[in-house]
Amino acid sequence: MSSGVSDYNNLFLSNDLDKNVSLLKGILSRDAILRVREVYVGNSSVRCVLFYMDGMVNSHQIGETVVQSIVKGNVANVAEINPSYIEKNILFADDVTQKERVSDILRAILYGDTVILTQSSKTALIVNTKGWKTRGISEPDGERVLQGPREGFAESAMTNVSLLRRKLVTPDLCVEMLNIGRRTDTKIFVCYLGTLADSKMVNSLKKQLKKINIDGILDSNYIAESIGDSRLGVLKTIGSTERPDVVAARLLEGRIAVIVDGTPVVLTVPYLFSENFQSDEDYYINFWMASLGRILRWFSFFIAVSVPGVFVALATHHFELLPTYFVISVSRLREGVPIATAAECIALIFAFEILKEAGLRSPENLGHALNIVGALVVGQAAVEAGIISAPMLIAVSFSAIAGLMVPRMAAAVFYLRLINVVACTVLGIYGFMAVSTLFVLRVFSIETFGVDYTISLTKPNMQSLKDSFIRADWNFMKTRPDFNHNLIRRRDKK
Amino acid sequence: MKKIILSLFFAILLCGCTGYKETNNGYLVTSVAISKSGDGVTILLNTLSSKDQESIILSSEGYDLKSAFKNLKKQQTKSLYFEHCGVVALTTNLKNDVKPILNFCKNTIKVPIAVQIVYCDDANALFAADRTGYDVISLIKNADNKTDNLLYKIEQKTKFKLPIIIVRDDVMFFEDEG
């Protein structure tokens, strides 16, 4: 038994057709959907054996371009019949290759191609007959826009590459293929624009991809967690999107995309901190509105991580900073609440996360009902029952709503919010200051593929600011982001 | 490095929450009155109740200020929070002991440094008739030339002049001389 097709890298076909057939049959003996068909070329006695997987191939195409063309093939001289002759004179198929290595042949069969073994030949013909069913192109649910393209990537990598190529009609678009995963042998496509991407970065990425030692890749996140410089951090250092227009825009900035077969989520590197505050729609709407959105997202991030912690610090350590009657009012509303302010805050943060997760994982209609039940019924009832206090509910809800403004930082917002609450409980406002300082130091120390994570903030020139805190008018954005030394900086130059 | 950070983190957690207070578990003191009667000292606290925002008077006696405050704390099940204390009123017979009293207020009960220090002729009358500490504060704030009596302003001075609040028939007013 073997774990993957790469185990047969050193095995080659022989000249004996029966031996070859039994070899392939033996390897795939426990696969119930394997189909093996024997045909004769034209009216000759030359035997061919076809191998393909039922359900993964286009049966109609096999019938017309492979079986029919072989069976009805016109053979003048039987001695001439070999794989090259069949490829050039008999087959109607548009994409035919010749392989001798058993691993290549197995890979082709398992990926929906038809393999033709011919008598007295150690070369197999591989005909592209892929025809499995995939989901159509639709708008990604998580990245909906009011303006701009509505198409999203699908699960088929080939479809995704074609979507990208349609956006970037240039021979400069490089698409390199790798196979990762011992058992899944997943196809990975590394895409970049040859004249814009940093070749060192491309090589570094490919090197890291080749180093991945895993038995299966079922989603791009398997890759995202295996490459990059800050793998264990809560901050994203590798971009992900389901939108071809976003990937195309990133490639035009000199970035590199990684398309993984079987998932609509495409990775892009390098990913900068300021990208967390960008929306896909920013570039399709008026730049005034886009800039307002970005400023609000930065502000929301600050609110999301700080409000519960600062509220706990003020209510439990520094209430001299609050007006007396406000303190009295908060105290009055807390009368009867059985748990401490800090515990109440942490419990509410977790309650919100539970509601959010439940809403996300429920069917759409149930999700709305769940939100109403969670927000109105449970929230109001809990306040009336004296389980939680209204001011804390307001503080945590406000922070939670603000957190939804920066979905790309969901994990960072949650953990930072929680750490802030704990630090503020222990040390008051000094705890908040300590956590904020450590966070800023951490963010400014991260590198992503050799690029400073905060490069758009640490180089405070006008060009870098034009696409970080705000989104300037396209006429002012003459240069690409400054993270690539080999990059052609100006967008209007060849 | 990670071990050091983790040890520091747990050390902080094990230290407990220094300075952690729950406002609904205590009295919010808005003003303090200290008076001398015979051989002892009486301390009166005007506090706000979080339940109905009503004024509650707490009082205690002792042979000195420290013991009076100790007795007061013993009587209470709730904590006393002086962060919102706006006024410390001393009876006029304490004129010669102002400095130690101010030191006690600042360092032991930890009133804010911007608290108003005033004299009064009768501490009991000052908080009578449902008068809150805020009535006393607004009387001081509305008066002209009565802003130099803040704790941090007078604690460094050897000579200072404090306003005197007189309470007559439930009416408060200032006496010019202090």
XYZ file of C-alpha atoms in Angstrom:
672
model
C 0.000 0.000 0.000
C 1.181 3.513 -0.645
C 0.366 6.865 0.850
C 0.454 8.933 -2.346
C 1.263 9.009 -6.059
C 4.742 10.365 -5.355
C 5.624 6.873 -4.056
C 5.675 5.730 -7.706
C 8.080 8.418 -8.929
C 10.748 5.853 -9.712
C 8.478 3.356 -11.419
C 8.111 3.327 -15.240
C 5.918 1.483 -17.708
C 7.249 -1.529 -19.583
C 6.725 -2.660 -23.186
C 4.294 -5.350 -22.078
C 0.708 -4.058 -22.212
C -0.713 -6.796 -19.990
C 1.933 -6.150 -17.366
C 1.201 -2.396 -17.460
C -2.533 -3.000 -17.197
C -2.172 -5.305 -14.225
C 0.231 -2.841 -12.587
C -2.283 0.016 -12.772
C -5.192 -2.254 -11.859
C -3.222 -3.528 -8.903
C -2.451 -0.039 -7.621
C -6.062 1.087 -8.033
C -7.601 -2.294 -7.159
C -9.683 -0.930 -4.298
C -11.150 1.975 -6.272
C -14.694 1.113 -7.275
C -15.083 3.979 -9.746
C -12.084 3.021 -11.899
C -13.141 2.115 -15.409
C -10.938 0.042 -17.711
C -11.927 -0.355 -21.329
C -10.228 -2.349 -24.033
C -10.489 -1.240 -27.686
C -8.817 -2.068 -30.965
C -7.362 0.592 -33.237
C -9.485 0.673 -36.386
C -9.886 -2.735 -37.893
C -6.396 -3.762 -36.820
C -5.444 -6.155 -34.069
C -3.555 -3.463 -32.125
C -4.965 -3.351 -28.638
C -5.402 -0.220 -26.512
C -6.537 -0.088 -22.883
C -8.259 3.027 -21.502
C -8.174 3.943 -17.816
C -10.412 6.648 -16.349
C -12.426 7.453 -13.256
C -16.191 7.413 -13.590
C -17.790 10.688 -12.530
C -14.583 12.655 -12.927
C -14.526 12.553 -16.693
C -16.745 13.916 -19.413
C -18.221 10.638 -20.696
C -19.558 12.269 -23.835
C -16.088 13.600 -24.634
C -14.469 10.208 -24.043
C -17.010 8.562 -26.320
C -16.537 11.026 -29.169
C -12.910 12.057 -29.024
C -11.246 8.943 -27.646
C -13.211 5.715 -28.060
C -14.877 6.552 -31.354
C -11.752 7.997 -32.911
C -9.686 4.933 -31.951
C -12.261 2.366 -33.002
C -13.025 4.122 -36.277
C -9.387 5.081 -36.872
C -8.043 4.535 -40.345
C -4.869 2.475 -40.152
C -2.834 2.041 -43.324
C 0.128 0.207 -41.843
C -0.237 -1.688 -38.558
C 3.492 -1.514 -37.918
C 3.278 2.281 -37.668
C 0.849 2.206 -34.772
C 2.463 3.641 -31.685
C 1.431 6.339 -29.173
C 2.772 9.175 -31.335
C 0.862 7.899 -34.368
C -2.343 7.612 -32.338
C -1.872 11.119 -30.953
C -1.206 12.707 -34.340
C -3.421 10.714 -36.697
C -6.216 9.069 -34.773
C -7.307 10.975 -31.647
C -9.681 13.943 -32.016
C -8.878 15.195 -28.532
C -7.384 18.677 -28.196
C -5.048 18.081 -25.251
C -2.916 14.947 -25.389
C 0.436 14.296 -23.693
C 2.744 11.316 -23.437
C 4.065 10.010 -20.088
C 6.138 7.034 -19.008
C 6.389 7.572 -15.266
C 3.748 5.647 -13.305
C 3.253 8.517 -10.818
C 2.345 10.909 -13.668
C -0.049 8.355 -15.115
C -1.732 7.754 -11.760
C -1.983 11.500 -11.145
C -3.702 11.909 -14.518
C -6.199 9.091 -13.898
C -7.023 10.395 -10.433
C -7.472 13.954 -11.709
C -10.048 13.097 -14.390
C -7.873 12.440 -17.422
C -8.058 9.336 -19.586
C -4.937 7.236 -19.906
C -4.438 5.140 -23.037
C -1.968 2.264 -22.871
C -0.954 0.801 -26.205
C 0.395 -2.549 -27.177
C 4.180 -2.899 -27.184
C 4.800 0.608 -25.895
C 6.150 1.921 -22.634
C 4.542 5.306 -23.225
C 1.023 6.166 -22.152
C -1.157 8.772 -23.792
C -2.959 11.121 -21.444
C -6.048 12.793 -22.816
C -7.589 15.728 -20.994
C -11.152 14.585 -20.376
C -11.812 16.273 -17.017
C -15.501 16.718 -16.560
C -16.419 16.702 -12.890
C -19.164 18.933 -11.610
C -18.165 22.124 -9.802
C -20.010 25.006 -8.216
C -20.635 27.871 -10.600
C -19.152 31.335 -10.291
C -21.103 33.378 -7.782
C -20.625 36.375 -5.517
C -18.727 35.426 -2.349
C -21.025 35.682 0.681
C -18.330 37.063 2.934
C -17.142 39.741 0.519
C -20.280 41.273 -0.892
C -19.998 44.733 -2.447
C -22.577 47.290 -3.469
C -20.480 48.434 -6.393
C -17.905 46.563 -8.404
C -17.492 43.082 -9.897
C -19.724 40.374 -8.435
C -17.838 37.269 -9.482
C -15.982 35.120 -7.009
C -13.605 32.214 -7.168
C -14.940 28.647 -7.228
C -13.481 25.393 -5.940
C -11.782 24.436 -9.188
C -8.266 25.851 -9.405
C -8.353 25.860 -13.210
C -11.515 27.972 -13.156
C -9.835 30.316 -10.691
C -6.719 30.684 -12.819
C -8.913 31.413 -15.833
C -10.829 34.072 -13.860
C -7.535 35.700 -12.962
C -6.147 35.480 -16.462
C -9.280 37.122 -17.824
C -8.532 40.120 -15.586
C -4.833 40.235 -16.450
C -4.598 39.781 -20.198
C -0.816 39.934 -20.334
C 1.961 37.433 -21.058
C 3.620 38.853 -17.940
C 1.252 36.811 -15.758
C 3.253 33.817 -14.580
C 1.410 30.717 -13.334
C 3.556 28.012 -11.755
C 2.160 24.723 -10.523
C 3.182 22.628 -7.543
C 1.692 19.519 -5.985
C 1.504 19.465 -2.200
C 0.064 16.885 0.151
C 1.262 13.301 0.321
C -2.210 11.822 0.051
C -4.236 14.632 -1.555
C -1.567 15.669 -4.072
C -3.311 19.038 -4.224
C -2.508 21.336 -7.115
C -1.170 24.703 -6.015
C -0.748 27.550 -8.482
C 1.654 30.383 -7.710
C 0.672 33.424 -9.767
C 2.532 36.710 -10.136
C 3.397 39.362 -12.671
C 6.938 38.652 -13.783
C 8.090 42.249 -14.166
C 6.466 43.498 -10.956
C 6.959 40.750 -8.382
C 10.199 40.452 -6.476
C 11.926 37.311 -7.773
C 13.519 36.738 -4.362
C 10.104 36.772 -2.747
C 8.732 34.382 -5.387
C 11.613 31.967 -4.825
C 11.271 32.231 -1.056
C 7.540 31.476 -1.297
C 8.075 28.484 -3.588
C 10.811 27.193 -1.298
C 8.478 27.433 1.703
C 5.668 25.747 -0.217
C 7.912 22.861 -1.239
C 8.972 22.412 2.368
C 5.396 21.786 3.533
C 5.219 18.221 4.752
C 1.591 17.351 5.248
C -0.585 14.505 4.097
C -3.460 16.627 2.875
C -4.273 20.177 1.752
C -8.021 20.729 1.789
C -8.066 24.500 2.035
C -5.733 27.444 1.548
C -5.562 27.942 5.308
C -3.467 24.752 5.516
C -0.911 26.652 3.435
C -1.357 29.982 5.246
C -0.548 28.334 8.569
C 2.483 26.563 7.148
C 4.263 29.494 5.519
C 5.025 33.068 6.524
C 6.995 34.678 9.316
C 4.377 35.101 12.025
C 2.482 31.818 11.919
C 1.373 31.681 15.537
C 0.360 35.323 15.835
C -3.259 36.439 15.911
C -2.574 39.091 13.303
C -2.979 38.027 9.703
C 0.260 38.190 7.733
C -1.084 36.444 4.665
C -3.995 37.920 2.756
C -6.966 35.868 1.630
C -9.826 36.667 -0.663
C -12.462 35.011 -2.812
C -12.549 37.822 -5.341
C -10.556 37.670 -8.605
C -10.566 41.481 -8.908
C -8.868 41.794 -5.512
C -6.206 39.233 -6.461
C -5.636 40.994 -9.791
C -5.247 44.344 -8.002
C -2.752 42.809 -5.573
C -0.740 41.230 -8.386
C -0.604 44.661 -10.029
C 1.043 45.919 -6.847
C 3.779 43.291 -7.192
C 2.330 40.729 -4.809
C 2.099 36.976 -5.300
C -1.076 34.873 -5.255
C -1.409 31.235 -4.240
C -4.394 29.395 -5.700
C -5.214 26.091 -4.038
C -7.320 23.511 -5.832
C -10.491 22.684 -3.957
C -11.084 26.033 -2.297
C -12.318 29.418 -3.481
C -10.035 31.227 -1.037
C -6.891 32.550 -2.707
C -3.881 33.658 -0.664
C -1.793 36.734 -1.396
C 1.590 37.722 -0.021
C 2.938 39.966 1.356
C 0.063 41.254 3.482
C 0.462 44.559 5.298
C -1.121 45.748 8.549
C -2.982 48.591 6.847
C -4.756 46.080 4.574
C -6.779 44.949 7.584
C -8.580 48.276 7.398
C -9.262 48.177 3.686
C -12.470 47.025 2.101
C -12.754 45.424 -1.323
C -15.186 48.141 -2.257
C -12.835 51.013 -1.377
C -11.505 51.191 -4.914
C -14.901 51.108 -6.608
C -16.629 53.911 -4.740
C -15.934 57.625 -4.504
C -12.617 58.205 -2.724
C -14.227 60.536 -0.170
C -16.550 57.768 0.974
C -13.756 55.187 0.795
C -11.520 57.389 2.972
C -14.316 57.923 5.478
C -14.811 54.171 5.651
C -11.120 53.597 6.317
C -10.897 56.226 9.036
C -14.005 54.713 10.663
C -12.415 51.245 10.524
C -9.244 52.449 12.290
C -11.390 54.200 14.882
C -13.628 51.142 15.270
C -10.624 48.913 15.853
C -9.521 51.177 18.694
C -13.035 51.185 20.177
C -13.427 47.423 19.758
C -10.281 46.555 21.678
C -10.335 49.309 24.291
C -13.884 50.137 25.396
C -14.612 47.121 27.671
C -11.155 47.281 29.263
C -11.208 51.032 29.806
C -14.745 50.800 31.184
C -13.648 48.151 33.693
C -10.588 50.263 34.616
C -12.703 53.378 35.168
C -15.481 51.599 37.019
C -13.227 49.625 39.326
C -9.945 51.526 39.687
C -10.291 55.128 38.627
C -13.878 56.151 39.261
C -12.577 59.502 40.516
C -12.193 60.314 36.808
C -15.931 59.961 36.263
C -18.590 62.457 37.332
C -19.985 61.549 40.766
C -23.579 61.168 39.646
C -22.469 58.974 36.750
C -20.620 56.728 39.209
C -23.741 56.629 41.375
C -25.873 55.859 38.351
C -23.575 53.019 37.267
C -23.508 51.680 40.837
C -27.288 51.834 41.075
C -27.645 49.863 37.852
C -25.183 47.281 39.174
C -27.183 46.751 42.369
C -27.997 43.082 42.686
C -25.657 41.872 39.957
C -24.162 38.750 41.518
C -20.785 38.819 39.743
C -17.902 41.283 39.825
C -17.587 43.963 37.148
C -14.593 42.293 35.466
C -16.204 38.846 35.470
C -19.400 40.365 34.099
C -17.426 41.980 31.286
C -15.604 38.766 30.368
C -18.841 36.777 30.512
C -20.537 39.268 28.177
C -17.625 39.168 25.721
C -17.913 35.376 25.560
C -21.718 35.582 25.313
C -21.370 37.878 22.315
C -18.876 35.522 20.666
C -21.267 32.598 21.247
C -24.105 34.548 19.644
C -21.861 35.543 16.734
C -20.680 31.980 16.133
C -24.211 30.598 16.448
C -25.463 33.241 13.994
C -22.695 32.444 11.517
C -23.179 28.686 11.608
C -26.979 28.731 11.477
C -29.094 28.764 8.333
C -29.777 32.318 7.164
C -33.385 32.552 8.383
C -32.558 30.994 11.735
C -29.601 33.371 12.048
C -31.871 36.421 11.983
C -34.167 34.866 14.593
C -31.157 33.987 16.708
C -29.905 37.577 16.562
C -33.271 38.891 17.716
C -33.502 36.324 20.494
C -29.914 36.965 21.539
C -29.853 40.725 21.324
C -33.329 41.661 22.458
C -34.784 38.876 24.502
C -31.741 37.498 26.306
C -30.027 40.906 26.651
C -33.057 42.739 27.980
C -34.193 39.853 30.162
C -30.707 39.476 31.632
C -30.596 43.170 32.528
C -34.086 43.080 34.043
C -33.259 39.931 35.984
C -30.187 41.632 37.404
C -27.753 39.114 35.941
C -25.882 41.796 34.044
C -25.897 45.571 34.269
C -27.050 47.856 31.490
C -23.868 50.020 31.322
C -21.672 46.944 30.860
C -24.046 45.588 28.217
C -23.802 48.900 26.365
C -19.994 48.982 26.609
C -19.495 45.397 25.397
C -22.160 45.666 22.663
C -20.659 48.913 21.376
C -17.239 47.308 21.305
C -18.626 44.199 19.609
C -20.390 46.208 16.918
C -17.221 48.237 16.329
C -15.305 44.952 16.022
C -17.536 43.897 13.133
C -16.166 46.839 11.156
C -12.773 45.120 10.899
C -13.635 41.487 10.063
C -10.075 40.725 8.919
C -8.879 41.313 12.474
C -11.630 39.353 14.221
C -9.204 37.102 16.114
C -6.875 39.942 17.062
C -9.799 42.083 18.236
C -11.225 39.308 20.417
C -7.950 38.367 22.117
C -6.765 41.950 22.493
C -10.126 42.933 23.991
C -9.950 40.057 26.448
C -6.312 40.731 27.413
C -7.165 44.400 27.895
C -10.017 43.532 30.252
C -7.780 41.229 32.329
C -4.951 43.800 32.405
C -7.354 46.616 33.326
C -8.865 44.477 36.079
C -5.450 43.854 37.581
C -3.682 47.145 36.963
C -6.382 49.614 35.988
C -5.633 52.058 33.210
C -1.921 51.222 33.530
C -2.772 47.713 32.382
C -4.432 49.143 29.290
C -1.380 51.288 28.604
C 0.955 48.304 29.044
C -1.067 46.079 26.705
C -1.358 48.851 24.103
C 2.392 49.451 24.209
C 3.174 45.745 23.846
C 0.709 45.466 20.971
C 2.227 48.414 19.111
C 5.748 47.019 19.663
C 4.623 43.616 18.410
C 2.898 45.011 15.304
C 5.919 47.098 14.384
C 8.273 44.122 14.791
C 6.447 41.738 12.444
C 7.834 40.963 9.005
C 5.960 39.258 6.213
C 8.134 37.688 3.502
C 10.944 40.078 4.286
C 8.677 43.116 4.184
C 8.003 45.304 7.200
C 4.378 44.585 8.230
C 3.765 48.270 8.928
C 5.769 49.673 6.015
C 2.892 51.895 4.918
C 2.900 53.512 8.383
C 6.618 53.622 9.116
C 7.481 55.457 5.920
C 5.324 58.506 6.383
C 5.539 59.901 2.865
C 2.532 61.118 0.958
C 2.508 58.175 -1.459
C 2.278 55.585 1.302
C -0.401 57.539 3.144
C -2.491 57.759 -0.007
C -3.562 54.154 0.376
C -3.383 53.468 4.096
C -5.399 55.747 6.416
C -7.276 57.127 3.449
C -7.817 56.142 -0.174
C -6.756 58.980 -2.436
C -8.135 59.683 -5.870
C -6.698 57.331 -8.518
C -5.023 60.301 -10.254
C -2.876 60.843 -7.158
C -1.904 57.197 -6.669
C 0.914 57.177 -9.163
C 3.113 54.667 -7.411
C 2.763 51.127 -6.135
C 3.286 50.248 -2.460
C 6.906 50.636 -1.391
C 7.691 47.085 -0.279
C 9.489 45.738 -3.285
C 12.995 46.835 -4.242
C 12.856 45.404 -7.764
C 9.452 46.782 -8.444
C 8.640 49.267 -11.141
C 7.304 51.837 -8.691
C 5.348 54.081 -11.006
C 2.081 52.678 -12.253
C 2.300 54.671 -15.501
C 5.692 53.192 -16.529
C 6.328 49.995 -18.509
C 12.255 35.008 26.993
C 8.799 33.453 26.683
C 9.211 31.840 30.111
C 10.113 35.218 31.648
C 7.101 36.904 30.073
C 4.828 34.064 31.198
C 6.234 34.163 34.746
C 5.705 37.930 34.886
C 2.184 37.505 33.587
C 1.301 34.919 36.221
C 3.086 36.914 38.918
C 0.863 39.877 38.121
C -2.204 37.669 38.200
C -1.182 36.130 41.521
C -0.646 39.579 43.028
C -4.405 40.053 42.949
C -6.208 43.104 41.718
C -4.527 45.887 43.645
C -6.826 48.853 43.935
C -9.831 46.966 42.543
C -13.076 48.394 43.918
C -16.718 47.732 43.301
C -18.626 50.999 43.664
C -21.896 49.306 44.497
C -20.256 47.621 47.472
C -19.358 50.850 49.206
C -20.304 54.361 50.213
C -19.290 57.218 47.950
C -18.207 59.930 50.377
C -18.950 63.415 49.101
C -17.834 65.437 52.136
C -16.162 64.991 55.483
C -16.706 67.002 58.640
C -14.321 66.755 61.574
C -15.113 68.310 64.924
C -13.547 68.416 68.359
C -15.796 67.849 71.340
C -14.306 67.712 74.796
C -11.411 65.220 74.792
C -12.463 63.369 71.664
C -12.847 63.887 67.949
C -15.981 63.271 65.932
C -15.889 62.419 62.242
C -18.971 62.815 60.049
C -19.164 61.522 56.509
C -21.784 62.628 54.029
C -22.206 59.800 51.549
C -24.384 59.153 48.546
C -26.321 55.933 48.376
C -26.150 54.191 45.031
C -29.612 52.753 45.548
C -31.670 55.938 45.561
C -29.032 58.682 45.360
C -29.980 59.841 48.862
C -27.597 61.374 51.349
C -26.515 59.105 54.203
C -24.637 60.458 57.248
C -22.106 58.204 58.923
C -20.475 59.312 62.149
C -18.105 58.053 64.783
C -16.122 59.270 67.742
C -12.659 58.511 69.021
C -9.980 59.910 71.279
C -8.206 61.171 68.138
C -8.948 61.358 64.429
C -7.288 58.034 63.698
C -9.314 56.135 66.287
C -12.523 57.909 65.244
C -11.958 56.802 61.664
C -11.058 53.288 62.806
C -14.293 53.063 64.787
C -16.233 54.347 61.810
C -14.762 51.680 59.555
C -15.532 49.001 62.136
C -19.206 50.013 62.183
C -19.568 49.702 58.401
C -19.941 46.546 56.401
C -19.342 48.427 53.167
C -16.159 50.130 52.024
C -15.735 53.897 52.088
C -14.625 55.583 48.871
C -13.253 59.090 49.196
C -12.403 59.598 45.504
C -15.400 61.906 45.031
C -15.032 63.796 48.272
C -15.423 67.515 47.519
C -15.241 69.134 50.945
C -13.440 68.621 54.234
C -15.030 70.844 56.884
C -13.223 71.387 60.175
C -14.800 72.983 63.209
C -13.231 76.271 64.138
C -11.838 74.841 67.385
C -9.466 72.689 65.279
C -7.685 75.721 63.839
C -4.432 74.828 65.562
C -4.451 71.191 64.367
C -5.125 71.780 60.689
C -1.818 70.432 59.329
C -1.966 66.951 60.952
C -5.643 66.658 59.996
C -4.849 67.529 56.405
C -2.023 64.990 56.403
C -4.431 62.370 57.705
C -6.998 63.257 55.036
C -4.458 63.126 52.260
C -2.459 60.058 53.262
C -4.826 57.844 55.253
C -8.294 58.339 53.880
C -6.895 59.570 50.539
C -9.198 62.417 49.640
C -8.520 64.041 46.227
C -5.866 66.771 46.277
C -8.359 69.267 44.890
C -10.724 68.917 47.850
C -12.044 72.156 49.395
C -10.969 72.757 52.982
C -13.295 74.945 55.010
C -14.051 75.777 58.622
C -17.522 75.450 60.017
C -19.006 76.461 63.330
C -21.116 73.307 63.723
C -20.324 70.079 61.872
C -23.619 68.388 62.827
C -25.639 71.323 61.517
C -23.682 71.358 58.268
C -25.061 67.989 57.210
C -28.500 68.390 58.755
C -31.779 69.024 56.910
C -31.024 66.526 54.165
C -28.147 68.631 52.988
C -25.715 66.751 50.771
C -22.025 67.373 50.357
C -22.853 68.857 46.981
C -24.890 71.650 48.575
C -21.764 72.607 50.504
C -19.613 72.358 47.371
C -21.988 74.531 45.336
C -22.054 77.112 48.128
C -18.251 77.297 47.980
C -18.121 77.325 44.195
C -20.695 80.094 43.953
C -18.825 82.281 46.405
C -16.264 84.794 45.158
C -12.599 84.587 46.194
C -13.078 81.187 47.791
C -10.845 79.148 45.482
C -7.562 79.295 47.369
C -8.687 76.746 49.941
C -7.923 73.650 47.890
C -5.888 70.995 49.695
C -2.906 70.988 47.319
C -2.725 74.797 47.492
C -2.700 75.097 51.232
C -0.646 72.071 52.238
C 2.655 73.745 51.333
C 1.792 77.046 53.028
C 2.509 77.898 56.618
C -0.044 80.677 56.668
C -3.381 80.451 54.934
C -6.870 81.761 55.254
C -9.846 79.419 55.004
C -13.483 80.402 54.587
C -15.859 79.753 57.498
C -19.301 78.323 56.811
C -21.984 79.339 59.247
C -25.202 77.369 59.484
C -28.159 79.195 61.006
C -31.765 77.958 60.782
C -30.909 75.531 57.986
C -29.269 78.267 55.935
C -25.586 78.178 55.059
C -23.502 81.290 54.435
C -19.905 82.439 54.665
C -18.361 84.476 57.368
C -15.775 86.809 55.897
C -13.104 86.258 58.487
C -11.247 82.926 58.581
